[in-house]
Coordinates of C-alpha atoms in Angstrom, one line a residue:
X11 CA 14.6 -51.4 28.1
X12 CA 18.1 -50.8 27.0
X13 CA 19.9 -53.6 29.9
X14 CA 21.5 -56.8 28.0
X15 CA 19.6 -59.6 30.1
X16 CA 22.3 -61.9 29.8
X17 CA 25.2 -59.7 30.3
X18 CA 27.7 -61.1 31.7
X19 CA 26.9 -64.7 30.5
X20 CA 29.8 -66.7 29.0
X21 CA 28.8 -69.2 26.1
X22 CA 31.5 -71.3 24.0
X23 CA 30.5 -72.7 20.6
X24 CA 32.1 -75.9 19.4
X25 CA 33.2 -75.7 15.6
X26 CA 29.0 -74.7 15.2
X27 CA 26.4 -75.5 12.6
X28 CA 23.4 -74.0 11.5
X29 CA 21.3 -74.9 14.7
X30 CA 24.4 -74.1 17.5
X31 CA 24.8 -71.2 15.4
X32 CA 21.4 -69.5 15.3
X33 CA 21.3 -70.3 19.2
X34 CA 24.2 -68.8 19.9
X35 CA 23.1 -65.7 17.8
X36 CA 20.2 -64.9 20.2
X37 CA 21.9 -65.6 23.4
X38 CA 25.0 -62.6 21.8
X39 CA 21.8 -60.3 21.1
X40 CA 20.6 -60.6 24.5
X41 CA 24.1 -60.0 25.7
X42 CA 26.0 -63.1 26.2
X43 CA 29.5 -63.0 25.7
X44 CA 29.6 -65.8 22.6
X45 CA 33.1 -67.3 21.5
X46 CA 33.5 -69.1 18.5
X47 CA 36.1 -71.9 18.5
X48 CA 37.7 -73.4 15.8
X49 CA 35.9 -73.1 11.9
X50 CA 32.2 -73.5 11.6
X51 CA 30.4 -76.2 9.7
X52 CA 28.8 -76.2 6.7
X53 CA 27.6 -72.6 6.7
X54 CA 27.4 -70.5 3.5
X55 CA 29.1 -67.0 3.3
X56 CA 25.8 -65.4 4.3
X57 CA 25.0 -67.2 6.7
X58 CA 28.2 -66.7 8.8
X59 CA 27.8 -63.0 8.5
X60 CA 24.7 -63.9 10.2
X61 CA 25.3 -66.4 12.9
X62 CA 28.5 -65.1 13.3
X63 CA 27.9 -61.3 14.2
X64 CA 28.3 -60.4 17.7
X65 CA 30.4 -63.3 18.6
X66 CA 34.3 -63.5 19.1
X67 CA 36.2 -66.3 17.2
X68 CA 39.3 -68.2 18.8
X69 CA 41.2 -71.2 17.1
X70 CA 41.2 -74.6 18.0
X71 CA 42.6 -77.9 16.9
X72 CA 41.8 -80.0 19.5
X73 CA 40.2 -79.7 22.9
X74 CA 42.9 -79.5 25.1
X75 CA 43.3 -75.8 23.0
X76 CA 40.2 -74.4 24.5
X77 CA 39.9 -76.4 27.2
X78 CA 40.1 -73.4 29.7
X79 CA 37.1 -71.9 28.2
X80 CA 35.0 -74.8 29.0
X81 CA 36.1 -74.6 32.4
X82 CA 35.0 -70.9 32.7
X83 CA 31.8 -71.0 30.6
X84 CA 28.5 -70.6 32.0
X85 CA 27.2 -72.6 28.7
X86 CA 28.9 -75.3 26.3
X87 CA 26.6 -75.4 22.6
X88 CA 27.7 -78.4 19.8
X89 CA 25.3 -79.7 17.3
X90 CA 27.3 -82.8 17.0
X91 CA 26.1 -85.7 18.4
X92 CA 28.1 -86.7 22.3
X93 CA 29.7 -89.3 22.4
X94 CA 27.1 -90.8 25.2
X95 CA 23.9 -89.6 28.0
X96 CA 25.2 -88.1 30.4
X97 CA 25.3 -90.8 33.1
X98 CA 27.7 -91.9 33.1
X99 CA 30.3 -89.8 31.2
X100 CA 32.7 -91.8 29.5
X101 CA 36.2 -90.4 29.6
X102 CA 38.1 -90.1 26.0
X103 CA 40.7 -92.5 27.4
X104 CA 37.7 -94.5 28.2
X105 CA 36.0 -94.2 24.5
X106 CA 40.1 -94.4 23.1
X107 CA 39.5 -91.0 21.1
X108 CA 41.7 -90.1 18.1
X109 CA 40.1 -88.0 16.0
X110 CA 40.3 -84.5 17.1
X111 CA 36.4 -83.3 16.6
X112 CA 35.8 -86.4 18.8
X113 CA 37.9 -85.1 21.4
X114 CA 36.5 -81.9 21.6
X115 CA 33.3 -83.4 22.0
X116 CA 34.2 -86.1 24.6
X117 CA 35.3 -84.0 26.9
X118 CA 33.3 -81.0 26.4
X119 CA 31.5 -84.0 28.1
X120 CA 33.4 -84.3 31.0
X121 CA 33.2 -80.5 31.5
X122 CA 29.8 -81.4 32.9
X123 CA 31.1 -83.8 35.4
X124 CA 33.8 -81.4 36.5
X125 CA 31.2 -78.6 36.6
X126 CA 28.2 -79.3 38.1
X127 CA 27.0 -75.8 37.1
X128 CA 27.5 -75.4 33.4
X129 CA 24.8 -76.0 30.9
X130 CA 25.9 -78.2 28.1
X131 CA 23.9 -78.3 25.0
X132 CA 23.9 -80.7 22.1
X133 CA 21.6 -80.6 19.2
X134 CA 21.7 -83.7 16.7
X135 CA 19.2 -84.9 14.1
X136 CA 17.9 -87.5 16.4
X137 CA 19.0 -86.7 19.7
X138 CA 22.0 -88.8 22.4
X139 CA 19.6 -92.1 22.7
X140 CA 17.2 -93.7 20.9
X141 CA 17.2 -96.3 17.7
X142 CA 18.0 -93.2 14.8
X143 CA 20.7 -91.8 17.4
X144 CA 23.7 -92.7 15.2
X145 CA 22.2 -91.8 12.0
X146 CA 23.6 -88.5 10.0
X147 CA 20.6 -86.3 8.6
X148 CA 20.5 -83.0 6.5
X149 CA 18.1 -80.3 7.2
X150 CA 15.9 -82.1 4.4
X151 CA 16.0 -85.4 6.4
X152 CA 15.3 -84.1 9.7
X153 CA 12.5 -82.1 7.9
X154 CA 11.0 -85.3 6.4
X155 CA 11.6 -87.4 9.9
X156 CA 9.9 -84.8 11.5
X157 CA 7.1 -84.9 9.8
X158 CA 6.5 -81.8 8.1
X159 CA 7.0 -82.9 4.7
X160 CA 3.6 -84.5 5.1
X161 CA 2.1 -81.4 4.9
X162 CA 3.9 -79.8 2.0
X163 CA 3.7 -79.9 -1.3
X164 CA 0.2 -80.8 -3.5
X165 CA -1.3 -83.7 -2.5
X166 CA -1.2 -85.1 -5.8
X167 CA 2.5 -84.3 -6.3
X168 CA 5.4 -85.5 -4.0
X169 CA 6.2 -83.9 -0.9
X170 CA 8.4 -80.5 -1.2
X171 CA 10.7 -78.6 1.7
X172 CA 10.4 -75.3 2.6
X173 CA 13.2 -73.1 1.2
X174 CA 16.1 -72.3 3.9
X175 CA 16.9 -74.3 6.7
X176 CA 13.7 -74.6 8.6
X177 CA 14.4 -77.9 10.9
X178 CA 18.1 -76.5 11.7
X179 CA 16.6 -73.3 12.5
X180 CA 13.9 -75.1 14.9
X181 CA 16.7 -76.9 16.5
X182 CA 18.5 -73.8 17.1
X183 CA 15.5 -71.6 18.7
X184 CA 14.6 -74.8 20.7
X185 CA 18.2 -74.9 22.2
X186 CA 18.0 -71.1 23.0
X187 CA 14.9 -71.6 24.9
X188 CA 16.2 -74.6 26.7
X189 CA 19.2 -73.1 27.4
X190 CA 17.5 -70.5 29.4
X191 CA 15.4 -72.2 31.3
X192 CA 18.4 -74.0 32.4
X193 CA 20.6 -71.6 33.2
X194 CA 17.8 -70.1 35.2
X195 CA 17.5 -72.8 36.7
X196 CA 21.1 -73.5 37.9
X197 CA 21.0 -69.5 39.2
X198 CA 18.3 -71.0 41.9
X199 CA 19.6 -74.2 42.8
X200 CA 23.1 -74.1 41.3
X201 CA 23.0 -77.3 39.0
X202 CA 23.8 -77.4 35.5
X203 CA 22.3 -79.7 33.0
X204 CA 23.0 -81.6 29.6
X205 CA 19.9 -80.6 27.0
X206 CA 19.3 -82.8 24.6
X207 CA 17.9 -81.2 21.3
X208 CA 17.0 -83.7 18.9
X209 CA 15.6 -81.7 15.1
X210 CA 13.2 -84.4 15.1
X211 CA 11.5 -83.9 17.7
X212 CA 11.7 -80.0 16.7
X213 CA 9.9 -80.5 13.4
X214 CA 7.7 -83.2 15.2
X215 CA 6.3 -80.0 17.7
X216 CA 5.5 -77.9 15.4
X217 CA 2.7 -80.1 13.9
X218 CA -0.9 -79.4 15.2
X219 CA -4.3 -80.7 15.4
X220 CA -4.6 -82.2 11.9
X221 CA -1.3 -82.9 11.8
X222 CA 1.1 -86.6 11.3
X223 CA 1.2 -86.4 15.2
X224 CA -2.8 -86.9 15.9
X225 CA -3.0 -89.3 13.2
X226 CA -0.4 -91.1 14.3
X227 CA -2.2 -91.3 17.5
X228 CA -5.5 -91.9 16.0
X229 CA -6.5 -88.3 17.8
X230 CA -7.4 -86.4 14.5
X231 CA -7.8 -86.6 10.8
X232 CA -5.4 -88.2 8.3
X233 CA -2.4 -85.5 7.7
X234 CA -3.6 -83.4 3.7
X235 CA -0.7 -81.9 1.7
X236 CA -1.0 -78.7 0.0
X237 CA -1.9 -75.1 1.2
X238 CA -5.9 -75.7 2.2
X239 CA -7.3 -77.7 4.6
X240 CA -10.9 -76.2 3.9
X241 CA -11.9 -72.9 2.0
X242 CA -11.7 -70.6 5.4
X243 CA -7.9 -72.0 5.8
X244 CA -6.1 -72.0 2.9
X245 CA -3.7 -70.0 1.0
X246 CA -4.9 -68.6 -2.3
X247 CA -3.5 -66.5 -5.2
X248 CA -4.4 -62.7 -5.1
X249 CA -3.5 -59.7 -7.4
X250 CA 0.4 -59.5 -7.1
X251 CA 1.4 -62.8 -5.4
X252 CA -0.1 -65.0 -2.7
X253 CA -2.3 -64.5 0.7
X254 CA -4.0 -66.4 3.2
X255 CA -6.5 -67.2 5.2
X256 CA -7.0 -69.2 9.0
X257 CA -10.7 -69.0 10.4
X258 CA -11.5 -70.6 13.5
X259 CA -15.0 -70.9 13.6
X260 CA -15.8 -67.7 15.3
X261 CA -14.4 -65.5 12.8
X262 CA -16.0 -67.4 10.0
X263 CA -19.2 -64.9 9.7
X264 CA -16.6 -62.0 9.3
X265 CA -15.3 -63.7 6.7
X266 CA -18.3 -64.1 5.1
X267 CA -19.2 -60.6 5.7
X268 CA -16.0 -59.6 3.3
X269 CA -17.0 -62.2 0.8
X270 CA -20.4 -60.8 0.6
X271 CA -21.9 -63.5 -1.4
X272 CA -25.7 -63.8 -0.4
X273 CA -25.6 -67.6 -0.9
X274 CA -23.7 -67.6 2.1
X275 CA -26.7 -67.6 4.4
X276 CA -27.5 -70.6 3.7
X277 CA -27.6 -73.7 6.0
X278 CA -25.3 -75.5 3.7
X279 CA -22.0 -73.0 4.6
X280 CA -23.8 -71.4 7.9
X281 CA -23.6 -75.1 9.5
X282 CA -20.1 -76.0 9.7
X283 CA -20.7 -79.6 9.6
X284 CA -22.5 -79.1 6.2
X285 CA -19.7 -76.6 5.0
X286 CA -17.5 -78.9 4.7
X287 CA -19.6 -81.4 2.6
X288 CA -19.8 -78.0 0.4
X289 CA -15.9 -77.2 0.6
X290 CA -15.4 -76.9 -3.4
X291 CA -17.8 -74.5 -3.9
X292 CA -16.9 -72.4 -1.0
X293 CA -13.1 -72.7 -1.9
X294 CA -14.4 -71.4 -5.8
X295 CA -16.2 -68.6 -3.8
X296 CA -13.1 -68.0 -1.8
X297 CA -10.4 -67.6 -4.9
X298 CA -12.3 -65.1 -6.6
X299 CA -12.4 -63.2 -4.0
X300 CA -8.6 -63.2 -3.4
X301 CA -7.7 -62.8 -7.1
X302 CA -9.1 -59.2 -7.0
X303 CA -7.3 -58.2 -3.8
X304 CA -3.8 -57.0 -3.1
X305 CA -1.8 -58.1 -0.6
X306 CA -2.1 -54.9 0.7
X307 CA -5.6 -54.5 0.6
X308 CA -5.6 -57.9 2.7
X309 CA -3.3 -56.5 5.1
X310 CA -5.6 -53.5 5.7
X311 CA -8.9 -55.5 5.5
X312 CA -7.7 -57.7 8.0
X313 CA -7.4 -55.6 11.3
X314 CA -10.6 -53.7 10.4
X315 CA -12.8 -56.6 10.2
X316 CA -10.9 -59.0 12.5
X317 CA -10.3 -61.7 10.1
X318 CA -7.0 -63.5 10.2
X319 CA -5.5 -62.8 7.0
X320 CA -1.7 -63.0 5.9
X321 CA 0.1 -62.7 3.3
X322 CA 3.6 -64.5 1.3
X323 CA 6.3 -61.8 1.8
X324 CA 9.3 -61.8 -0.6
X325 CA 12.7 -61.3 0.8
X326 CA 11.9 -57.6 -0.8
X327 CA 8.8 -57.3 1.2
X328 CA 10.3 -58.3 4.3
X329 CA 13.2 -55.7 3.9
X330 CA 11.3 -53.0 3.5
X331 CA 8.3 -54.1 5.8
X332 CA 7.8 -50.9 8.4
X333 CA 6.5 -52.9 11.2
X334 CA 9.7 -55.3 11.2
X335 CA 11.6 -51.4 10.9
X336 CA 9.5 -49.9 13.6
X337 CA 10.1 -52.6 15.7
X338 CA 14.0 -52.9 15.2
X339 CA 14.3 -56.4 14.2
X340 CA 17.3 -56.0 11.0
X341 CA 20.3 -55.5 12.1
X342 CA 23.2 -54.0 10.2
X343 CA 26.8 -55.6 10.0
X344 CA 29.9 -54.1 8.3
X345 CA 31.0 -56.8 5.7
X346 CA 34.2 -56.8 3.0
X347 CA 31.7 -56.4 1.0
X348 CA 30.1 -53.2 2.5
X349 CA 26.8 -53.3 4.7
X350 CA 24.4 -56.2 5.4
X351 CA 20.8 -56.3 6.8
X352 CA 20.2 -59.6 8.8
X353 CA 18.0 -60.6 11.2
X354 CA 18.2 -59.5 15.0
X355 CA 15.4 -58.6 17.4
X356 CA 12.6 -61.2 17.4
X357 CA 10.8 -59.1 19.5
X358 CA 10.4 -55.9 21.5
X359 CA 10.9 -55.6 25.3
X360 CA 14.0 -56.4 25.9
X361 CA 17.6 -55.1 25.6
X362 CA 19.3 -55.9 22.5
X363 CA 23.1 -55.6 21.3
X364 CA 23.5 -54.4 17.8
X365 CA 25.5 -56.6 15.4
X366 CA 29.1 -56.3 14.3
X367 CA 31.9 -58.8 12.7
X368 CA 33.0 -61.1 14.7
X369 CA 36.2 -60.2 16.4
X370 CA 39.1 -62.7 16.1
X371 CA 41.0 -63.3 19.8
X372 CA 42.9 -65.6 21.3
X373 CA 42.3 -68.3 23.7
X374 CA 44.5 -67.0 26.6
X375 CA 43.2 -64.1 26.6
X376 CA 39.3 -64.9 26.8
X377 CA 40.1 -67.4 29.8
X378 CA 41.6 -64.7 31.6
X379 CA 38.6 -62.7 30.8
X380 CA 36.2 -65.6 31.8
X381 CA 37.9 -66.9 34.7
X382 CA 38.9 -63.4 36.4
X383 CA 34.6 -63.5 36.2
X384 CA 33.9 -66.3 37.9
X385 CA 32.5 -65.8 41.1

């Protein structure tokens, strides 16, 4: 398909972050006219070529600056925390507003009130309400209050964070998908909606059967740090780096098959029950076997015997991966600096703009644009 499926679409991002950023990213690839207004926060260099490409930027010092926009947008993204729910919406003569990222946020507010149609998004480290809703948090934070962290690093050690911004990024895709269900949703019965994202809830979801969440609620096993919950689920060294390994119990005999161990008929790892009174040894059995592998050869092994192998990819490996090439996901960007590769795609299917710099414009302009639009 080569249509943009949200042509046409008008977002405004609010002085963004990581999370509004990335967001906002996906909804330009699909098509969405993005406008940037005023500086973004707390980004690095590369990662405003990123989350800025595709998007146009206009300046703003206050709200009252790009207040037309919000009038004309279909959807309104911040990841600061609003100043209050939704119901009722305070006013910023009401809350007696001064500082000017307070104003833009206040009445970004009241856009929603005016505008029964637009989508307004705000993603904050412990969402609008709640007893942690005034509290400030870092990606580490919201990783940790999310309860990832309990799930990282060796259990004999203390808990580590994955590298990047993994909780910011979850907060971000959440908001994308929210936001289209949404707008959607406002194209059938014509109201718009104030989403809520809160990172710890994002981190919270991504946490499964043995994870915080079930022991929390006394519904599984107590949460084990480190890279193996048993020997068929684990991550292991192999030959030039790292690879893994995630049976469910029906592929376990095809494991097996690969490991090719004759001791492996017996009861003791043939009986899942008893397999895991026999973990050590299997694990012993299991990291052998990976140390003489590649993580090529695992790659190759595991479509041919249906075993769910992966593998660690470097940023190297990544770039020159062919199936992320065949399938179009990098994108290329012009920078001062010359040519960048960053993400783009995430998957196949549907129409996709290619990236370029962002485009500076002014605020006049883009509401003529945006308002000559609107239906």
């Amino acid at each position: 398909m080569t249509d943009l499926p949200l042509d046409g679409v008008r977002v405004l991002e609010i002085a963004p972050g990581y999370s509004a950023g990335f967001a906002g990213r996906l909804l330009a690839g699909f098509g969405a006219d993005v406008v940037v207004a005023g500086e973004p926060r707390d980004l690095t260099d590369d990662e405003q070529v990123w989350l800025l490409a595709g998007k146009r930027r206009v300046a703003a010092a206050s709200f009252a600056d790009i207040r037309p926009l919000a009038l004309a947008a279909d959807i309104v993204l911040v990841d600061w925390r609003l100043p209050s729910p939704p119901a009722p919406l305070p006013t910023s003569r009401e809350r007696g507003v001064s500082d000017p990222a307070s104003d833009v946020l206040v009445n970004a507010a009241e856009v929603l009130r005016e505008r029964r149609d637009v989508i307004v998004v705000s993603i904050t480290p412990f969402g609008q309400s709640g007893p942690h809703a005034d509290y400030e948090a870092t990606n580490l934070i919201a990783f940790a209050m999310g309860g990832i962290v309990s799930l990282t690093g060796h259990e004999s050690r203390e808990p580590l964070v994955t590298g990047g911004n993994q909780a910011y990024a979850l907060g971000g895709l959440n908001a994308f998908s929210a936001t289209l269900a949404a707008y959607y949703g406002m194209l059938v019965h014509g109201e718009g909606d104030w989403i809520d994202i809160s990172l710890q809830e994002c981190s919270a979801a991504m946490l499964e059967l043995y994870g915080p969440g079930s022991a929390f609620t006394g519904m599984g096993a107590s949460p084990r740090r480190g890279n193996h919950l048993r020997a068929v689920w684990g991550i292991y060294p192999c030959a030039d780096g790292w690879a893994g390994v995630c049976c469910l119990e029906r592929q376990v005999p095809a494991f097996f098959r690969l490991l090719d161990d004759p001791v492996l008929a017996e009861e003791r790892f043939a009986d899942p029950t008893l397999r895991a009174e026999n973990d050590d040894e299997l694990s012993a059995m299991v990291y052998a076997w990976f140390a003489g592998k590649t993580k090529a050869d695992i790659l190759q092994l595991g479509p041919e015997h249906r075993v769910p192998f992966g593998v660690v990819m470097t940023p190297g490996d990544l770039l020159a991966n062919d199936s992320l090439a065949e399938r179009g996901f990098f994108d290329t960007v012009q920078t001062r600096d010359g040519a960048a590769r960053i993400p783009g795609r995430p998957f196949e299917g549907l129409g996709w703009r290619g990236a370029r710099p962002p485009q500076r414009v002014d605020v006049a302009g883009v509401a003529r644009e945006w308002s000559e639009a609107t239906p």
